[in-house]
């Protein structure tokens, strides 16, 4: 069967009934609107307020933009399917490949940006006197470009290896397209895809885990040696905020990888894959917006002004 006849693919539907589709649609729509509004609002706030033009908040903008990207790639497609329960789900192969690229780009940038933010916290706490000299605006731009650029290259090769394969199947065993869905459409050998996919995962997760772990070990050592309780308290607050988001993102991704090993739990895997693009983006703005004092104060000032008006 030629690739021309397989240009339109079929996506596996979510296991929802017409009765549960309506509340699921409303809940997911509300969460999606919150994700977009809160994250873009946080970016707008950081851009508008000069006092927030600091490396930590500028790097946070990368995370917020990436969260909106990740949610927008997946959630509108799921909402459309919830609105048409029982109908056949179709997607063009080119759109499927683009969606897979964006899905993996979002996951990769989540790691690379959190690594950049960990470096920022390391310099701020372990070398506070050199912080202004190291974390200049140019350094922030280079860190942001490196986070997005490295993820872009890794994902482009990952998806490119799958796109090169001929296709003999039409069914995508997922509610949305990802790289595994793409190369499973082929009857050719996918050994190269598996080798690169494993290397990609080891490189990304290995560098992410090792850099974050080493960073917080050094930060913990500095805090233990320091007798300044106020400084230690501020350091622990910002680090706990960053680390909690990292743990949420890492656990969400790890659950999906683990469920891939159990075909009988395919429905649970589908739900977990959607939640990966919903839960961390929804919590990002809440965790950073409400836990970081400077951002919280600016939000309160804006709401106070609106109330007075």
mmCIF file with all atom_site columns, N, CA and C in Angstrom, residues 228-282:
data_model
loop_
_atom_site.group_PDB
_atom_site.id
_atom_site.type_symbol
_atom_site.label_atom_id
_atom_site.label_alt_id
_atom_site.label_comp_id
_atom_site.label_asym_id
_atom_site.label_entity_id
_atom_site.label_seq_id
_atom_site.pdbx_PDB_ins_code
_atom_site.Cartn_x
_atom_site.Cartn_y
_atom_site.Cartn_z
_atom_site.occupancy
_atom_site.B_iso_or_equiv
_atom_site.pdbx_formal_charge
_atom_site.auth_seq_id
_atom_site.auth_comp_id
_atom_site.auth_asym_id
_atom_site.auth_atom_id
_atom_site.pdbx_PDB_model_num
ATOM 1   N N  . UNK A 1 228 ? 23.137 32.623 57.938 1.00 0.00 ? 228 UNK A N  1
ATOM 2   C CA . UNK A 1 228 ? 22.151 33.662 57.661 1.00 0.00 ? 228 UNK A CA 1
ATOM 3   C C  . UNK A 1 228 ? 20.792 33.004 57.411 1.00 0.00 ? 228 UNK A C  1
ATOM 4   N N  . UNK A 1 229 ? 19.936 32.984 58.426 1.00 0.00 ? 229 UNK A N  1
ATOM 5   C CA . UNK A 1 229 ? 18.653 32.300 58.306 1.00 0.00 ? 229 UNK A CA 1
ATOM 6   C C  . UNK A 1 229 ? 17.735 32.960 57.278 1.00 0.00 ? 229 UNK A C  1
ATOM 7   N N  . UNK A 1 230 ? 17.785 34.297 57.200 1.00 0.00 ? 230 UNK A N  1
ATOM 8   C CA . UNK A 1 230 ? 16.929 35.000 56.235 1.00 0.00 ? 230 UNK A CA 1
ATOM 9   C C  . UNK A 1 230 ? 17.331 34.645 54.809 1.00 0.00 ? 230 UNK A C  1
ATOM 10  N N  . UNK A 1 231 ? 18.648 34.623 54.550 1.00 0.00 ? 231 UNK A N  1
ATOM 11  C CA . UNK A 1 231 ? 19.142 34.269 53.218 1.00 0.00 ? 231 UNK A CA 1
ATOM 12  C C  . UNK A 1 231 ? 18.804 32.829 52.880 1.00 0.00 ? 231 UNK A C  1
ATOM 13  N N  . UNK A 1 232 ? 18.986 31.940 53.844 1.00 0.00 ? 232 UNK A N  1
ATOM 14  C CA . UNK A 1 232 ? 18.653 30.527 53.614 1.00 0.00 ? 232 UNK A CA 1
ATOM 15  C C  . UNK A 1 232 ? 17.162 30.337 53.341 1.00 0.00 ? 232 UNK A C  1
ATOM 16  N N  . UNK A 1 233 ? 16.332 31.109 54.044 1.00 0.00 ? 233 UNK A N  1
ATOM 17  C CA . UNK A 1 233 ? 14.893 31.006 53.836 1.00 0.00 ? 233 UNK A CA 1
ATOM 18  C C  . UNK A 1 233 ? 14.490 31.422 52.436 1.00 0.00 ? 233 UNK A C  1
ATOM 19  N N  . UNK A 1 234 ? 15.060 32.534 51.935 1.00 0.00 ? 234 UNK A N  1
ATOM 20  C CA . UNK A 1 234 ? 14.750 32.984 50.575 1.00 0.00 ? 234 UNK A CA 1
ATOM 21  C C  . UNK A 1 234 ? 15.262 31.990 49.550 1.00 0.00 ? 234 UNK A C  1
ATOM 22  N N  . UNK A 1 235 ? 16.446 31.453 49.799 1.00 0.00 ? 235 UNK A N  1
ATOM 23  C CA . UNK A 1 235 ? 17.012 30.477 48.868 1.00 0.00 ? 235 UNK A CA 1
ATOM 24  C C  . UNK A 1 235 ? 16.162 29.219 48.804 1.00 0.00 ? 235 UNK A C  1
ATOM 25  N N  . UNK A 1 236 ? 15.737 28.729 49.962 1.00 0.00 ? 236 UNK A N  1
ATOM 26  C CA . UNK A 1 236 ? 14.918 27.521 49.987 1.00 0.00 ? 236 UNK A CA 1
ATOM 27  C C  . UNK A 1 236 ? 13.559 27.749 49.325 1.00 0.00 ? 236 UNK A C  1
ATOM 28  N N  . UNK A 1 237 ? 13.010 28.956 49.464 1.00 0.00 ? 237 UNK A N  1
ATOM 29  C CA . UNK A 1 237 ? 11.704 29.238 48.877 1.00 0.00 ? 237 UNK A CA 1
ATOM 30  C C  . UNK A 1 237 ? 11.767 29.186 47.354 1.00 0.00 ? 237 UNK A C  1
ATOM 31  N N  . UNK A 1 238 ? 12.760 29.885 46.775 1.00 0.00 ? 238 UNK A N  1
ATOM 32  C CA . UNK A 1 238 ? 12.869 29.895 45.311 1.00 0.00 ? 238 UNK A CA 1
ATOM 33  C C  . UNK A 1 238 ? 13.261 28.516 44.784 1.00 0.00 ? 238 UNK A C  1
ATOM 34  N N  . UNK A 1 239 ? 14.118 27.813 45.506 1.00 0.00 ? 239 UNK A N  1
ATOM 35  C CA . UNK A 1 239 ? 14.540 26.482 45.058 1.00 0.00 ? 239 UNK A CA 1
ATOM 36  C C  . UNK A 1 239 ? 13.402 25.479 45.166 1.00 0.00 ? 239 UNK A C  1
ATOM 37  N N  . UNK A 1 240 ? 12.612 25.570 46.224 1.00 0.00 ? 240 UNK A N  1
ATOM 38  C CA . UNK A 1 240 ? 11.479 24.659 46.385 1.00 0.00 ? 240 UNK A CA 1
ATOM 39  C C  . UNK A 1 240 ? 10.463 24.872 45.272 1.00 0.00 ? 240 UNK A C  1
ATOM 40  N N  . UNK A 1 241 ? 10.273 26.120 44.867 1.00 0.00 ? 241 UNK A N  1
ATOM 41  C CA . UNK A 1 241 ? 9.359  26.427 43.775 1.00 0.00 ? 241 UNK A CA 1
ATOM 42  C C  . UNK A 1 241 ? 9.825  25.774 42.481 1.00 0.00 ? 241 UNK A C  1
ATOM 43  N N  . UNK A 1 242 ? 11.109 25.949 42.170 1.00 0.00 ? 242 UNK A N  1
ATOM 44  C CA . UNK A 1 242 ? 11.677 25.384 40.957 1.00 0.00 ? 242 UNK A CA 1
ATOM 45  C C  . UNK A 1 242 ? 11.669 23.858 41.021 1.00 0.00 ? 242 UNK A C  1
ATOM 46  N N  . UNK A 1 243 ? 12.060 23.300 42.166 1.00 0.00 ? 243 UNK A N  1
ATOM 47  C CA . UNK A 1 243 ? 12.178 21.859 42.291 1.00 0.00 ? 243 UNK A CA 1
ATOM 48  C C  . UNK A 1 243 ? 10.809 21.166 42.254 1.00 0.00 ? 243 UNK A C  1
ATOM 49  N N  . UNK A 1 244 ? 9.797  21.797 42.829 1.00 0.00 ? 244 UNK A N  1
ATOM 50  C CA . UNK A 1 244 ? 8.463  21.199 42.804 1.00 0.00 ? 244 UNK A CA 1
ATOM 51  C C  . UNK A 1 244 ? 7.939  21.087 41.382 1.00 0.00 ? 244 UNK A C  1
ATOM 52  N N  . UNK A 1 245 ? 8.174  22.112 40.569 1.00 0.00 ? 245 UNK A N  1
ATOM 53  C CA . UNK A 1 245 ? 7.749  22.054 39.175 1.00 0.00 ? 245 UNK A CA 1
ATOM 54  C C  . UNK A 1 245 ? 8.515  20.977 38.422 1.00 0.00 ? 245 UNK A C  1
ATOM 55  N N  . UNK A 1 246 ? 9.801  20.843 38.712 1.00 0.00 ? 246 UNK A N  1
ATOM 56  C CA . UNK A 1 246 ? 10.612 19.819 38.052 1.00 0.00 ? 246 UNK A CA 1
ATOM 57  C C  . UNK A 1 246 ? 10.107 18.421 38.400 1.00 0.00 ? 246 UNK A C  1
ATOM 58  N N  . UNK A 1 247 ? 9.786  18.201 39.670 1.00 0.00 ? 247 UNK A N  1
ATOM 59  C CA . UNK A 1 247 ? 9.307  16.883 40.101 1.00 0.00 ? 247 UNK A CA 1
ATOM 60  C C  . UNK A 1 247 ? 7.971  16.560 39.437 1.00 0.00 ? 247 UNK A C  1
ATOM 61  N N  . UNK A 1 248 ? 7.061  17.548 39.382 1.00 0.00 ? 248 UNK A N  1
ATOM 62  C CA . UNK A 1 248 ? 5.759  17.334 38.745 1.00 0.00 ? 248 UNK A CA 1
ATOM 63  C C  . UNK A 1 248 ? 5.937  16.964 37.283 1.00 0.00 ? 248 UNK A C  1
ATOM 64  N N  . UNK A 1 249 ? 6.779  17.712 36.578 1.00 0.00 ? 249 UNK A N  1
ATOM 65  C CA . UNK A 1 249 ? 7.013  17.452 35.164 1.00 0.00 ? 249 UNK A CA 1
ATOM 66  C C  . UNK A 1 249 ? 7.680  16.093 34.954 1.00 0.00 ? 249 UNK A C  1
ATOM 67  N N  . UNK A 1 250 ? 8.653  15.761 35.791 1.00 0.00 ? 250 UNK A N  1
ATOM 68  C CA . UNK A 1 250 ? 9.391  14.509 35.640 1.00 0.00 ? 250 UNK A CA 1
ATOM 69  C C  . UNK A 1 250 ? 8.497  13.312 35.929 1.00 0.00 ? 250 UNK A C  1
ATOM 70  N N  . UNK A 1 251 ? 7.694  13.381 36.985 1.00 0.00 ? 251 UNK A N  1
ATOM 71  C CA . UNK A 1 251 ? 6.805  12.273 37.333 1.00 0.00 ? 251 UNK A CA 1
ATOM 72  C C  . UNK A 1 251 ? 5.753  12.077 36.245 1.00 0.00 ? 251 UNK A C  1
ATOM 73  N N  . UNK A 1 252 ? 5.196  13.184 35.721 1.00 0.00 ? 252 UNK A N  1
ATOM 74  C CA . UNK A 1 252 ? 4.177  13.084 34.663 1.00 0.00 ? 252 UNK A CA 1
ATOM 75  C C  . UNK A 1 252 ? 4.743  12.388 33.431 1.00 0.00 ? 252 UNK A C  1
ATOM 76  N N  . UNK A 1 253 ? 5.963  12.767 33.036 1.00 0.00 ? 253 UNK A N  1
ATOM 77  C CA . UNK A 1 253 ? 6.587  12.115 31.885 1.00 0.00 ? 253 UNK A CA 1
ATOM 78  C C  . UNK A 1 253 ? 6.972  10.682 32.168 1.00 0.00 ? 253 UNK A C  1
ATOM 79  N N  . UNK A 1 254 ? 7.431  10.407 33.388 1.00 0.00 ? 254 UNK A N  1
ATOM 80  C CA . UNK A 1 254 ? 7.831  9.048  33.740 1.00 0.00 ? 254 UNK A CA 1
ATOM 81  C C  . UNK A 1 254 ? 6.666  8.075  33.748 1.00 0.00 ? 254 UNK A C  1
ATOM 82  N N  . UNK A 1 255 ? 5.498  8.547  34.148 1.00 0.00 ? 255 UNK A N  1
ATOM 83  C CA . UNK A 1 255 ? 4.308  7.688  34.152 1.00 0.00 ? 255 UNK A CA 1
ATOM 84  C C  . UNK A 1 255 ? 3.968  7.248  32.731 1.00 0.00 ? 255 UNK A C  1
ATOM 85  N N  . UNK A 1 256 ? 4.071  8.169  31.775 1.00 0.00 ? 256 UNK A N  1
ATOM 86  C CA . UNK A 1 256 ? 3.767  7.838  30.375 1.00 0.00 ? 256 UNK A CA 1
ATOM 87  C C  . UNK A 1 256 ? 4.746  6.794  29.857 1.00 0.00 ? 256 UNK A C  1
ATOM 88  N N  . UNK A 1 257 ? 6.042  6.997  30.119 1.00 0.00 ? 257 UNK A N  1
ATOM 89  C CA . UNK A 1 257 ? 7.058  6.039  29.671 1.00 0.00 ? 257 UNK A CA 1
ATOM 90  C C  . UNK A 1 257 ? 6.812  4.663  30.283 1.00 0.00 ? 257 UNK A C  1
ATOM 91  N N  . UNK A 1 258 ? 6.451  4.624  31.564 1.00 0.00 ? 258 UNK A N  1
ATOM 92  C CA . UNK A 1 258 ? 6.212  3.341  32.233 1.00 0.00 ? 258 UNK A CA 1
ATOM 93  C C  . UNK A 1 258 ? 4.986  2.639  31.655 1.00 0.00 ? 258 UNK A C  1
ATOM 94  N N  . UNK A 1 259 ? 3.924  3.393  31.381 1.00 0.00 ? 259 UNK A N  1
ATOM 95  C CA . UNK A 1 259 ? 2.689  2.792  30.863 1.00 0.00 ? 259 UNK A CA 1
ATOM 96  C C  . UNK A 1 259 ? 2.850  2.271  29.442 1.00 0.00 ? 259 UNK A C  1
ATOM 97  N N  . UNK A 1 260 ? 3.832  2.797  28.693 1.00 0.00 ? 260 UNK A N  1
ATOM 98  C CA . UNK A 1 260 ? 4.104  2.277  27.346 1.00 0.00 ? 260 UNK A CA 1
ATOM 99  C C  . UNK A 1 260 ? 4.529  0.802  27.404 1.00 0.00 ? 260 UNK A C  1
ATOM 100 N N  . UNK A 1 261 ? 5.053  0.381  28.554 1.00 0.00 ? 261 UNK A N  1
ATOM 101 C CA . UNK A 1 261 ? 5.524  -1.000 28.688 1.00 0.00 ? 261 UNK A CA 1
ATOM 102 C C  . UNK A 1 261 ? 4.389  -1.975 28.996 1.00 0.00 ? 261 UNK A C  1
ATOM 103 N N  . UNK A 1 262 ? 3.171  -1.443 29.205 1.00 0.00 ? 262 UNK A N  1
ATOM 104 C CA . UNK A 1 262 ? 2.034  -2.293 29.560 1.00 0.00 ? 262 UNK A CA 1
ATOM 105 C C  . UNK A 1 262 ? 0.892  -2.039 28.581 1.00 0.00 ? 262 UNK A C  1
ATOM 106 N N  . UNK A 1 263 ? 0.838  -2.792 27.474 1.00 0.00 ? 263 UNK A N  1
ATOM 107 C CA . UNK A 1 263 ? -0.209 -2.581 26.463 1.00 0.00 ? 263 UNK A CA 1
ATOM 108 C C  . UNK A 1 263 ? -1.627 -2.698 27.018 1.00 0.00 ? 263 UNK A C  1
ATOM 109 N N  . UNK A 1 264 ? -1.823 -3.489 28.058 1.00 0.00 ? 264 UNK A N  1
ATOM 110 C CA . UNK A 1 264 ? -3.160 -3.658 28.623 1.00 0.00 ? 264 UNK A CA 1
ATOM 111 C C  . UNK A 1 264 ? -3.671 -2.378 29.279 1.00 0.00 ? 264 UNK A C  1
ATOM 112 N N  . UNK A 1 265 ? -2.759 -1.464 29.591 1.00 0.00 ? 265 UNK A N  1
ATOM 113 C CA . UNK A 1 265 ? -3.139 -0.204 30.240 1.00 0.00 ? 265 UNK A CA 1
ATOM 114 C C  . UNK A 1 265 ? -3.145 0.947  29.227 1.00 0.00 ? 265 UNK A C  1
ATOM 115 N N  . UNK A 1 266 ? -3.571 0.666  28.011 1.00 0.00 ? 266 UNK A N  1
ATOM 116 C CA . UNK A 1 266 ? -3.537 1.678  26.961 1.00 0.00 ? 266 UNK A CA 1
ATOM 117 C C  . UNK A 1 266 ? -4.437 2.870  27.272 1.00 0.00 ? 266 UNK A C  1
ATOM 118 N N  . UNK A 1 267 ? -5.602 2.612  27.873 1.00 0.00 ? 267 UNK A N  1
ATOM 119 C CA . UNK A 1 267 ? -6.511 3.713  28.212 1.00 0.00 ? 267 UNK A CA 1
ATOM 120 C C  . UNK A 1 267 ? -5.899 4.626  29.265 1.00 0.00 ? 267 UNK A C  1
ATOM 121 N N  . UNK A 1 268 ? -5.244 4.031  30.249 1.00 0.00 ? 268 UNK A N  1
ATOM 122 C CA . UNK A 1 268 ? -4.575 4.831  31.277 1.00 0.00 ? 268 UNK A CA 1
ATOM 123 C C  . UNK A 1 268 ? -3.422 5.626  30.671 1.00 0.00 ? 268 UNK A C  1
ATOM 124 N N  . UNK A 1 269 ? -2.707 5.027  29.703 1.00 0.00 ? 269 UNK A N  1
ATOM 125 C CA . UNK A 1 269 ? -1.601 5.737  29.048 1.00 0.00 ? 269 UNK A CA 1
ATOM 126 C C  . UNK A 1 269 ? -2.112 6.938  28.267 1.00 0.00 ? 269 UNK A C  1
ATOM 127 N N  . UNK A 1 270 ? -3.243 6.766  27.571 1.00 0.00 ? 270 UNK A N  1
ATOM 128 C CA . UNK A 1 270 ? -3.822 7.881  26.816 1.00 0.00 ? 270 UNK A CA 1
ATOM 129 C C  . UNK A 1 270 ? -4.177 9.044  27.744 1.00 0.00 ? 270 UNK A C  1
ATOM 130 N N  . UNK A 1 271 ? -4.798 8.709  28.873 1.00 0.00 ? 271 UNK A N  1
ATOM 131 C CA . UNK A 1 271 ? -5.170 9.751  29.828 1.00 0.00 ? 271 UNK A CA 1
ATOM 132 C C  . UNK A 1 271 ? -3.934 10.434 30.401 1.00 0.00 ? 271 UNK A C  1
ATOM 133 N N  . UNK A 1 272 ? -2.913 9.636  30.732 1.00 0.00 ? 272 UNK A N  1
ATOM 134 C CA . UNK A 1 272 ? -1.684 10.202 31.298 1.00 0.00 ? 272 UNK A CA 1
ATOM 135 C C  . UNK A 1 272 ? -0.973 11.104 30.288 1.00 0.00 ? 272 UNK A C  1
ATOM 136 N N  . UNK A 1 273 ? -0.999 10.719 29.006 1.00 0.00 ? 273 UNK A N  1
ATOM 137 C CA . UNK A 1 273 ? -0.339 11.533 27.986 1.00 0.00 ? 273 UNK A CA 1
ATOM 138 C C  . UNK A 1 273 ? -1.033 12.885 27.816 1.00 0.00 ? 273 UNK A C  1
ATOM 139 N N  . UNK A 1 274 ? -2.358 12.908 27.969 1.00 0.00 ? 274 UNK A N  1
ATOM 140 C CA . UNK A 1 274 ? -3.082 14.180 27.901 1.00 0.00 ? 274 UNK A CA 1
ATOM 141 C C  . UNK A 1 274 ? -2.807 15.019 29.149 1.00 0.00 ? 274 UNK A C  1
ATOM 142 N N  . UNK A 1 275 ? -2.805 14.373 30.311 1.00 0.00 ? 275 UNK A N  1
ATOM 143 C CA . UNK A 1 275 ? -2.551 15.099 31.550 1.00 0.00 ? 275 UNK A CA 1
ATOM 144 C C  . UNK A 1 275 ? -1.161 15.721 31.575 1.00 0.00 ? 275 UNK A C  1
ATOM 145 N N  . UNK A 1 276 ? -0.180 15.103 30.884 1.00 0.00 ? 276 UNK A N  1
ATOM 146 C CA . UNK A 1 276 ? 1.164  15.671 30.825 1.00 0.00 ? 276 UNK A CA 1
ATOM 147 C C  . UNK A 1 276 ? 1.141  17.052 30.188 1.00 0.00 ? 276 UNK A C  1
ATOM 148 N N  . UNK A 1 277 ? 0.215  17.275 29.259 1.00 0.00 ? 277 UNK A N  1
ATOM 149 C CA . UNK A 1 277 ? 0.111  18.567 28.582 1.00 0.00 ? 277 UNK A CA 1
ATOM 150 C C  . UNK A 1 277 ? -0.903 19.489 29.243 1.00 0.00 ? 277 UNK A C  1
ATOM 151 N N  . UNK A 1 278 ? -1.445 19.054 30.381 1.00 0.00 ? 278 UNK A N  1
ATOM 152 C CA . UNK A 1 278 ? -2.447 19.859 31.076 1.00 0.00 ? 278 UNK A CA 1
ATOM 153 C C  . UNK A 1 278 ? -2.003 20.210 32.493 1.00 0.00 ? 278 UNK A C  1
ATOM 154 N N  . UNK A 1 279 ? -1.563 19.205 33.262 1.00 0.00 ? 279 UNK A N  1
ATOM 155 C CA . UNK A 1 279 ? -1.272 19.426 34.680 1.00 0.00 ? 279 UNK A CA 1
ATOM 156 C C  . UNK A 1 279 ? -0.066 20.340 34.907 1.00 0.00 ? 279 UNK A C  1
ATOM 157 N N  . UNK A 1 280 ? 1.140  20.020 34.373 1.00 0.00 ? 280 UNK A N  1
ATOM 158 C CA . UNK A 1 280 ? 2.264  20.930 34.610 1.00 0.00 ? 280 UNK A CA 1
ATOM 159 C C  . UNK A 1 280 ? 2.038  22.348 34.080 1.00 0.00 ? 280 UNK A C  1
ATOM 160 N N  . UNK A 1 281 ? 1.490  22.543 32.862 1.00 0.00 ? 281 UNK A N  1
ATOM 161 C CA . UNK A 1 281 ? 1.230  23.918 32.422 1.00 0.00 ? 281 UNK A CA 1
ATOM 162 C C  . UNK A 1 281 ? 0.245  24.666 33.309 1.00 0.00 ? 281 UNK A C  1
ATOM 163 N N  . UNK A 1 282 ? -0.756 23.961 33.849 1.00 0.00 ? 282 UNK A N  1
ATOM 164 C CA . UNK A 1 282 ? -1.728 24.618 34.712 1.00 0.00 ? 282 UNK A CA 1
ATOM 165 C C  . UNK A 1 282 ? -1.106 25.013 36.056 1.00 0.00 ? 282 UNK A C  1
#
